[in-house]
Amino acid sequence: MNIAYKNITRKVSAAMLVSLLFFGTTAMAGDKAPKNKNKGKVTIFEDGWQELKAVEGEPQTGNFTAISVEGEPVQSDNKKWTSGWGNWSVNGKGGNSKRGVIMVPNRSVNDDWLVSEEIELANCKKAELVIEAYSKYGTDSANELKVLISDNYNGDVEAAQWDELWMESIHKQNQAVERKISLKKYMGKSVVIAFRSIHSGKSVKNMTRTTFLSNVKVTAIRK
């Protein structure tokens, strides 16, 4: 009896194993693995903010340059600018505290730019600008943050030709949200990215919007 029981057990186990292998193979053949959209992508530009240390009286904007066209930017302490850009411990994507830059217009007329170093898009494909940012207070319509790109910038923001890149609103958030913008149109060129904060007119008196940038980078696939 014991021997017969063992043989039956072995036959049943073998049959179950064959069935499992068959159905497993069939399922694998029918299911397609999701494509990894980031496969092969490398970071070709990053803001450089995370390596910075707060220094009183210095903007510390990493791989970006702060340029004020109208209004005098003054960094009142290590945490913020008035009508300018400066360092801040911001709420990054996921709510983690990290170093970034912040714009506090302080109810004043301003035209402030944050311009990146040159970004080389030669021998690249599928380049993408990735922005993690958020803004609080005020209203979307009365506060302007523009994301711009230029392929002929030579140090003068007013002389360069800029294209505006559309970005979904980042307003009324308490931590950074991610926005991705295709740079397909600029493949093969050397470009700079700029964030322009501009406020004027009657809305300035009621405007208290604060904008935070926690991470900015460009990714691409090398040819």
PDB file of C-alpha atoms in Angstrom:
ATOM      1  CA  MET A   1       0.000   0.000   0.000  1.00  0.00           C
ATOM      2  CA  ASN A   2       2.763   2.367   0.863  1.00  0.00           C
ATOM      3  CA  ILE A   3       4.589   1.763  -2.411  1.00  0.00           C
ATOM      4  CA  ALA A   4       1.426   2.195  -4.506  1.00  0.00           C
ATOM      5  CA  TYR A   5       0.630   5.448  -2.638  1.00  0.00           C
ATOM      6  CA  LYS A   6       4.085   6.809  -3.328  1.00  0.00           C
ATOM      7  CA  ASN A   7       3.847   5.980  -7.031  1.00  0.00           C
ATOM      8  CA  ILE A   8       0.461   7.713  -7.312  1.00  0.00           C
ATOM      9  CA  THR A   9       1.845  10.712  -5.484  1.00  0.00           C
ATOM     10  CA  ARG A  10       4.790  10.893  -7.847  1.00  0.00           C
ATOM     11  CA  LYS A  11       2.512  10.659 -10.924  1.00  0.00           C
ATOM     12  CA  VAL A  12       0.202  13.380  -9.625  1.00  0.00           C
ATOM     13  CA  SER A  13       3.157  15.612  -8.744  1.00  0.00           C
ATOM     14  CA  ALA A  14       4.693  15.114 -12.171  1.00  0.00           C
ATOM     15  CA  ALA A  15       1.396  15.925 -13.895  1.00  0.00           C
ATOM     16  CA  MET A  16       0.943  19.065 -11.813  1.00  0.00           C
ATOM     17  CA  LEU A  17       4.484  20.177 -12.632  1.00  0.00           C
ATOM     18  CA  VAL A  18       3.923  19.713 -16.374  1.00  0.00           C
ATOM     19  CA  SER A  19       0.648  21.699 -16.151  1.00  0.00           C
ATOM     20  CA  LEU A  20       2.267  24.520 -14.264  1.00  0.00           C
ATOM     21  CA  LEU A  21       5.123  24.701 -16.754  1.00  0.00           C
ATOM     22  CA  PHE A  22       2.698  24.686 -19.679  1.00  0.00           C
ATOM     23  CA  PHE A  23       0.432  27.408 -18.345  1.00  0.00           C
ATOM     24  CA  GLY A  24       3.398  29.464 -17.156  1.00  0.00           C
ATOM     25  CA  THR A  25       5.023  29.331 -20.592  1.00  0.00           C
ATOM     26  CA  THR A  26       1.722  30.210 -22.281  1.00  0.00           C
ATOM     27  CA  ALA A  27       1.196  33.188 -19.989  1.00  0.00           C
ATOM     28  CA  MET A  28       4.694  34.451 -20.580  1.00  0.00           C
ATOM     29  CA  ALA A  29       4.280  34.154 -24.329  1.00  0.00           C
ATOM     30  CA  GLY A  30       0.989  36.044 -24.238  1.00  0.00           C
ATOM     31  CA  ASP A  31       2.094  38.827 -21.893  1.00  0.00           C
ATOM     32  CA  LYS A  32       4.360  41.567 -23.193  1.00  0.00           C
ATOM     33  CA  ALA A  33       6.680  43.185 -20.708  1.00  0.00           C
ATOM     34  CA  PRO A  34       6.042  46.940 -20.338  1.00  0.00           C
ATOM     35  CA  LYS A  35       8.486  49.090 -22.253  1.00  0.00           C
ATOM     36  CA  ASN A  36      11.016  51.020 -20.208  1.00  0.00           C
ATOM     37  CA  LYS A  37      10.718  54.545 -21.574  1.00  0.00           C
ATOM     38  CA  ASN A  38      13.887  55.618 -19.744  1.00  0.00           C
ATOM     39  CA  LYS A  39      16.050  52.809 -21.138  1.00  0.00           C
ATOM     40  CA  GLY A  40      19.333  54.175 -22.451  1.00  0.00           C
ATOM     41  CA  LYS A  41      18.695  57.711 -21.207  1.00  0.00           C
ATOM     42  CA  VAL A  42      21.498  59.616 -19.545  1.00  0.00           C
ATOM     43  CA  THR A  43      21.525  62.958 -17.758  1.00  0.00           C
ATOM     44  CA  ILE A  44      23.382  65.513 -19.876  1.00  0.00           C
ATOM     45  CA  PHE A  45      22.630  68.533 -17.676  1.00  0.00           C
ATOM     46  CA  GLU A  46      21.656  68.980 -14.033  1.00  0.00           C
ATOM     47  CA  ASP A  47      21.114  72.062 -11.879  1.00  0.00           C
ATOM     48  CA  GLY A  48      23.946  71.383  -9.388  1.00  0.00           C
ATOM     49  CA  TRP A  49      21.958  72.663  -6.419  1.00  0.00           C
ATOM     50  CA  GLN A  50      22.314  69.649  -4.154  1.00  0.00           C
ATOM     51  CA  GLU A  51      26.100  70.095  -3.823  1.00  0.00           C
ATOM     52  CA  LEU A  52      25.809  73.698  -2.652  1.00  0.00           C
ATOM     53  CA  LYS A  53      26.224  75.072   0.850  1.00  0.00           C
ATOM     54  CA  ALA A  54      24.347  78.163   1.988  1.00  0.00           C
ATOM     55  CA  VAL A  55      26.607  81.241   1.989  1.00  0.00           C
ATOM     56  CA  GLU A  56      25.282  84.539   3.322  1.00  0.00           C
ATOM     57  CA  GLY A  57      25.061  87.238   0.651  1.00  0.00           C
ATOM     58  CA  GLU A  58      25.662  84.871  -2.281  1.00  0.00           C
ATOM     59  CA  PRO A  59      22.941  83.585  -4.614  1.00  0.00           C
ATOM     60  CA  GLN A  60      24.450  80.070  -4.980  1.00  0.00           C
ATOM     61  CA  THR A  61      22.439  79.078  -8.028  1.00  0.00           C
ATOM     62  CA  GLY A  62      24.656  76.200  -9.160  1.00  0.00           C
ATOM     63  CA  ASN A  63      24.702  75.610 -12.906  1.00  0.00           C
ATOM     64  CA  PHE A  64      22.307  78.527 -13.424  1.00  0.00           C
ATOM     65  CA  THR A  65      22.999  82.281 -13.456  1.00  0.00           C
ATOM     66  CA  ALA A  66      20.564  84.739 -11.864  1.00  0.00           C
ATOM     67  CA  ILE A  67      19.948  87.878 -13.941  1.00  0.00           C
ATOM     68  CA  SER A  68      17.685  90.736 -12.851  1.00  0.00           C
ATOM     69  CA  VAL A  69      16.417  92.973 -15.680  1.00  0.00           C
ATOM     70  CA  GLU A  70      14.084  95.041 -13.517  1.00  0.00           C
ATOM     71  CA  GLY A  71      14.160  95.465  -9.739  1.00  0.00           C
ATOM     72  CA  GLU A  72      17.170  94.936  -7.499  1.00  0.00           C
ATOM     73  CA  PRO A  73      17.404  91.372  -6.105  1.00  0.00           C
ATOM     74  CA  VAL A  74      18.508  91.307  -2.468  1.00  0.00           C
ATOM     75  CA  GLN A  75      19.202  88.130  -0.524  1.00  0.00           C
ATOM     76  CA  SER A  76      18.050  88.967   3.003  1.00  0.00           C
ATOM     77  CA  ASP A  77      19.409  85.776   4.567  1.00  0.00           C
ATOM     78  CA  ASN A  78      20.578  82.296   3.608  1.00  0.00           C
ATOM     79  CA  LYS A  79      17.069  81.173   2.781  1.00  0.00           C
ATOM     80  CA  LYS A  80      15.477  83.556   0.358  1.00  0.00           C
ATOM     81  CA  TRP A  81      15.731  86.404  -2.130  1.00  0.00           C
ATOM     82  CA  THR A  82      13.506  89.420  -2.350  1.00  0.00           C
ATOM     83  CA  SER A  83      12.715  89.946  -6.025  1.00  0.00           C
ATOM     84  CA  GLY A  84      15.369  87.421  -6.983  1.00  0.00           C
ATOM     85  CA  TRP A  85      16.463  83.813  -6.888  1.00  0.00           C
ATOM     86  CA  GLY A  86      18.187  82.133  -3.944  1.00  0.00           C
ATOM     87  CA  ASN A  87      18.732  78.888  -2.064  1.00  0.00           C
ATOM     88  CA  TRP A  88      16.062  77.261   0.038  1.00  0.00           C
ATOM     89  CA  SER A  89      15.358  73.948   1.665  1.00  0.00           C
ATOM     90  CA  VAL A  90      12.305  73.040  -0.416  1.00  0.00           C
ATOM     91  CA  ASN A  91       9.889  70.129  -0.455  1.00  0.00           C
ATOM     92  CA  GLY A  92      11.068  67.975  -3.316  1.00  0.00           C
ATOM     93  CA  LYS A  93       9.114  65.298  -5.162  1.00  0.00           C
ATOM     94  CA  GLY A  94       7.781  62.932  -2.523  1.00  0.00           C
ATOM     95  CA  GLY A  95       7.964  65.605   0.153  1.00  0.00           C
ATOM     96  CA  ASN A  96      11.646  65.148   0.978  1.00  0.00           C
ATOM     97  CA  SER A  97      13.507  68.273   2.047  1.00  0.00           C
ATOM     98  CA  LYS A  98      16.239  69.271  -0.399  1.00  0.00           C
ATOM     99  CA  ARG A  99      18.176  72.279  -1.631  1.00  0.00           C
ATOM    100  CA  GLY A 100      16.780  74.261  -4.545  1.00  0.00           C
ATOM    101  CA  VAL A 101      16.007  77.810  -5.589  1.00  0.00           C
ATOM    102  CA  ILE A 102      13.066  80.016  -4.746  1.00  0.00           C
ATOM    103  CA  MET A 103      11.472  83.152  -6.166  1.00  0.00           C
ATOM    104  CA  VAL A 104       9.794  85.506  -3.681  1.00  0.00           C
ATOM    105  CA  PRO A 105       8.566  88.560  -5.673  1.00  0.00           C
ATOM    106  CA  ASN A 106       7.455  90.250  -2.418  1.00  0.00           C
ATOM    107  CA  ARG A 107       4.657  92.254  -4.056  1.00  0.00           C
ATOM    108  CA  SER A 108       7.070  94.200  -6.222  1.00  0.00           C
ATOM    109  CA  VAL A 109       7.612  94.751  -9.938  1.00  0.00           C
ATOM    110  CA  ASN A 110      10.326  92.390 -11.145  1.00  0.00           C
ATOM    111  CA  ASP A 111      11.774  90.690 -14.206  1.00  0.00           C
ATOM    112  CA  ASP A 112      14.173  87.992 -13.009  1.00  0.00           C
ATOM    113  CA  TRP A 113      15.817  85.277 -15.053  1.00  0.00           C
ATOM    114  CA  LEU A 114      17.507  82.042 -14.075  1.00  0.00           C
ATOM    115  CA  VAL A 115      19.615  80.966 -17.067  1.00  0.00           C
ATOM    116  CA  SER A 116      21.327  77.583 -17.386  1.00  0.00           C
ATOM    117  CA  GLU A 117      24.800  76.812 -18.600  1.00  0.00           C
ATOM    118  CA  GLU A 118      25.011  75.741 -22.247  1.00  0.00           C
ATOM    119  CA  ILE A 119      23.447  72.354 -22.937  1.00  0.00           C
ATOM    120  CA  GLU A 120      24.834  70.443 -25.914  1.00  0.00           C
ATOM    121  CA  LEU A 121      22.199  68.413 -27.785  1.00  0.00           C
ATOM    122  CA  ALA A 122      24.443  67.240 -30.632  1.00  0.00           C
ATOM    123  CA  ASN A 123      24.545  63.446 -31.089  1.00  0.00           C
ATOM    124  CA  CYS A 124      21.414  63.127 -28.966  1.00  0.00           C
ATOM    125  CA  LYS A 125      17.887  61.903 -29.493  1.00  0.00           C
ATOM    126  CA  LYS A 126      14.760  61.918 -27.370  1.00  0.00           C
ATOM    127  CA  ALA A 127      16.038  64.792 -25.231  1.00  0.00           C
ATOM    128  CA  GLU A 128      13.696  65.877 -22.475  1.00  0.00           C
ATOM    129  CA  LEU A 129      13.651  68.695 -19.947  1.00  0.00           C
ATOM    130  CA  VAL A 130      12.596  67.385 -16.528  1.00  0.00           C
ATOM    131  CA  ILE A 131      11.411  69.935 -13.971  1.00  0.00           C
ATOM    132  CA  GLU A 132      10.415  69.333 -10.364  1.00  0.00           C
ATOM    133  CA  ALA A 133       8.765  72.471  -8.976  1.00  0.00           C
ATOM    134  CA  TYR A 134       5.784  73.983  -7.205  1.00  0.00           C
ATOM    135  CA  SER A 135       4.323  77.368  -6.313  1.00  0.00           C
ATOM    136  CA  LYS A 136       2.128  78.633  -3.486  1.00  0.00           C
ATOM    137  CA  TYR A 137      -0.007  81.668  -2.675  1.00  0.00           C
ATOM    138  CA  GLY A 138      -1.484  84.202  -5.065  1.00  0.00           C
ATOM    139  CA  THR A 139      -3.258  83.133  -8.240  1.00  0.00           C
ATOM    140  CA  ASP A 140      -2.082  81.457 -11.426  1.00  0.00           C
ATOM    141  CA  SER A 141      -3.157  84.307 -13.714  1.00  0.00           C
ATOM    142  CA  ALA A 142      -1.621  87.155 -11.721  1.00  0.00           C
ATOM    143  CA  ASN A 143       1.800  85.544 -11.373  1.00  0.00           C
ATOM    144  CA  GLU A 144       4.005  84.681 -14.288  1.00  0.00           C
ATOM    145  CA  LEU A 145       6.651  81.963 -14.500  1.00  0.00           C
ATOM    146  CA  LYS A 146       7.838  81.249 -18.013  1.00  0.00           C
ATOM    147  CA  VAL A 147      10.049  78.347 -19.138  1.00  0.00           C
ATOM    148  CA  LEU A 148      12.163  79.484 -22.105  1.00  0.00           C
ATOM    149  CA  ILE A 149      14.814  78.060 -24.417  1.00  0.00           C
ATOM    150  CA  SER A 150      17.320  79.749 -26.740  1.00  0.00           C
ATOM    151  CA  ASP A 151      19.938  78.548 -29.217  1.00  0.00           C
ATOM    152  CA  ASN A 152      21.609  81.956 -29.683  1.00  0.00           C
ATOM    153  CA  TYR A 153      22.090  83.234 -26.129  1.00  0.00           C
ATOM    154  CA  ASN A 154      25.385  85.090 -25.646  1.00  0.00           C
ATOM    155  CA  GLY A 155      24.962  86.561 -22.176  1.00  0.00           C
ATOM    156  CA  ASP A 156      22.285  89.155 -22.936  1.00  0.00           C
ATOM    157  CA  VAL A 157      18.772  87.858 -22.196  1.00  0.00           C
ATOM    158  CA  GLU A 158      17.156  90.768 -24.022  1.00  0.00           C
ATOM    159  CA  ALA A 159      19.190  90.285 -27.208  1.00  0.00           C
ATOM    160  CA  ALA A 160      18.646  86.518 -27.465  1.00  0.00           C
ATOM    161  CA  GLN A 161      15.735  84.889 -29.270  1.00  0.00           C
ATOM    162  CA  TRP A 162      13.627  82.791 -26.896  1.00  0.00           C
ATOM    163  CA  ASP A 163      10.979  80.149 -27.474  1.00  0.00           C
ATOM    164  CA  GLU A 164       8.499  79.573 -24.681  1.00  0.00           C
ATOM    165  CA  LEU A 165       8.061  75.944 -23.636  1.00  0.00           C
ATOM    166  CA  TRP A 166       4.590  74.999 -22.453  1.00  0.00           C
ATOM    167  CA  MET A 167       4.451  73.514 -18.964  1.00  0.00           C
ATOM    168  CA  GLU A 168       1.419  72.320 -17.059  1.00  0.00           C
ATOM    169  CA  SER A 169       0.675  74.484 -14.022  1.00  0.00           C
ATOM    170  CA  ILE A 170       2.656  73.801 -10.838  1.00  0.00           C
ATOM    171  CA  HIS A 171       0.548  76.171  -8.740  1.00  0.00           C
ATOM    172  CA  LYS A 172      -1.258  75.409  -5.462  1.00  0.00           C
ATOM    173  CA  GLN A 173       1.063  72.536  -4.552  1.00  0.00           C
ATOM    174  CA  ASN A 174       2.768  71.869  -1.203  1.00  0.00           C
ATOM    175  CA  GLN A 175       5.620  69.844  -2.669  1.00  0.00           C
ATOM    176  CA  ALA A 176       7.351  69.507  -6.006  1.00  0.00           C
ATOM    177  CA  VAL A 177       5.512  67.933  -8.906  1.00  0.00           C
ATOM    178  CA  GLU A 178       7.296  66.609 -11.989  1.00  0.00           C
ATOM    179  CA  ARG A 179       6.850  68.095 -15.433  1.00  0.00           C
ATOM    180  CA  LYS A 180       8.506  66.746 -18.608  1.00  0.00           C
ATOM    181  CA  ILE A 181       8.983  68.782 -21.788  1.00  0.00           C
ATOM    182  CA  SER A 182      10.226  67.343 -25.077  1.00  0.00           C
ATOM    183  CA  LEU A 183      13.238  69.066 -26.657  1.00  0.00           C
ATOM    184  CA  LYS A 184      12.896  67.199 -29.950  1.00  0.00           C
ATOM    185  CA  LYS A 185      12.787  70.449 -31.920  1.00  0.00           C
ATOM    186  CA  TYR A 186      16.278  71.400 -30.703  1.00  0.00           C
ATOM    187  CA  MET A 187      18.208  68.227 -31.475  1.00  0.00           C
ATOM    188  CA  GLY A 188      21.708  68.940 -32.772  1.00  0.00           C
ATOM    189  CA  LYS A 189      21.842  72.416 -31.224  1.00  0.00           C
ATOM    190  CA  SER A 190      23.493  74.040 -28.227  1.00  0.00           C
ATOM    191  CA  VAL A 191      20.811  75.596 -26.037  1.00  0.00           C
ATOM    192  CA  VAL A 192      20.218  77.265 -22.698  1.00  0.00           C
ATOM    193  CA  ILE A 193      17.118  76.906 -20.539  1.00  0.00           C
ATOM    194  CA  ALA A 194      15.738  79.900 -18.641  1.00  0.00           C
ATOM    195  CA  PHE A 195      13.085  80.425 -15.995  1.00  0.00           C
ATOM    196  CA  ARG A 196      11.664  83.924 -16.145  1.00  0.00           C
ATOM    197  CA  SER A 197       9.693  85.374 -13.235  1.00  0.00           C
ATOM    198  CA  ILE A 198       7.976  88.573 -14.307  1.00  0.00           C
ATOM    199  CA  HIS A 199       5.410  90.631 -12.378  1.00  0.00           C
ATOM    200  CA  SER A 200       4.000  94.070 -13.134  1.00  0.00           C
ATOM    201  CA  GLY A 201       0.790  96.067 -13.245  1.00  0.00           C
ATOM    202  CA  LYS A 202      -2.087  96.360 -10.805  1.00  0.00           C
ATOM    203  CA  SER A 203      -1.907  92.702  -9.727  1.00  0.00           C
ATOM    204  CA  VAL A 204       1.461  93.269  -8.007  1.00  0.00           C
ATOM    205  CA  LYS A 205      -0.112  94.814  -4.900  1.00  0.00           C
ATOM    206  CA  ASN A 206      -2.109  91.668  -4.176  1.00  0.00           C
ATOM    207  CA  MET A 207       0.441  89.172  -5.405  1.00  0.00           C
ATOM    208  CA  THR A 208       2.317  86.977  -2.899  1.00  0.00           C
ATOM    209  CA  ARG A 209       3.166  83.970  -5.012  1.00  0.00           C
ATOM    210  CA  THR A 210       6.308  81.997  -4.118  1.00  0.00           C
ATOM    211  CA  THR A 211       7.849  79.593  -6.635  1.00  0.00           C
ATOM    212  CA  PHE A 212      10.149  76.708  -5.716  1.00  0.00           C
ATOM    213  CA  LEU A 213      12.428  74.721  -8.057  1.00  0.00           C
ATOM    214  CA  SER A 214      13.824  71.561  -6.467  1.00  0.00           C
ATOM    215  CA  ASN A 215      15.315  69.787  -9.483  1.00  0.00           C
ATOM    216  CA  VAL A 216      15.977  70.633 -13.132  1.00  0.00           C
ATOM    217  CA  LYS A 217      17.748  68.341 -15.573  1.00  0.00           C
ATOM    218  CA  VAL A 218      17.940  67.369 -19.230  1.00  0.00           C
ATOM    219  CA  THR A 219      18.027  63.696 -20.187  1.00  0.00           C
ATOM    220  CA  ALA A 220      18.656  62.179 -23.606  1.00  0.00           C
ATOM    221  CA  ILE A 221      19.726  59.074 -25.450  1.00  0.00           C
ATOM    222  CA  ARG A 222      23.167  59.302 -27.026  1.00  0.00           C
ATOM    223  CA  LYS A 223      23.391  58.299 -30.681  1.00  0.00           C
TER     224      LYS A 223
END
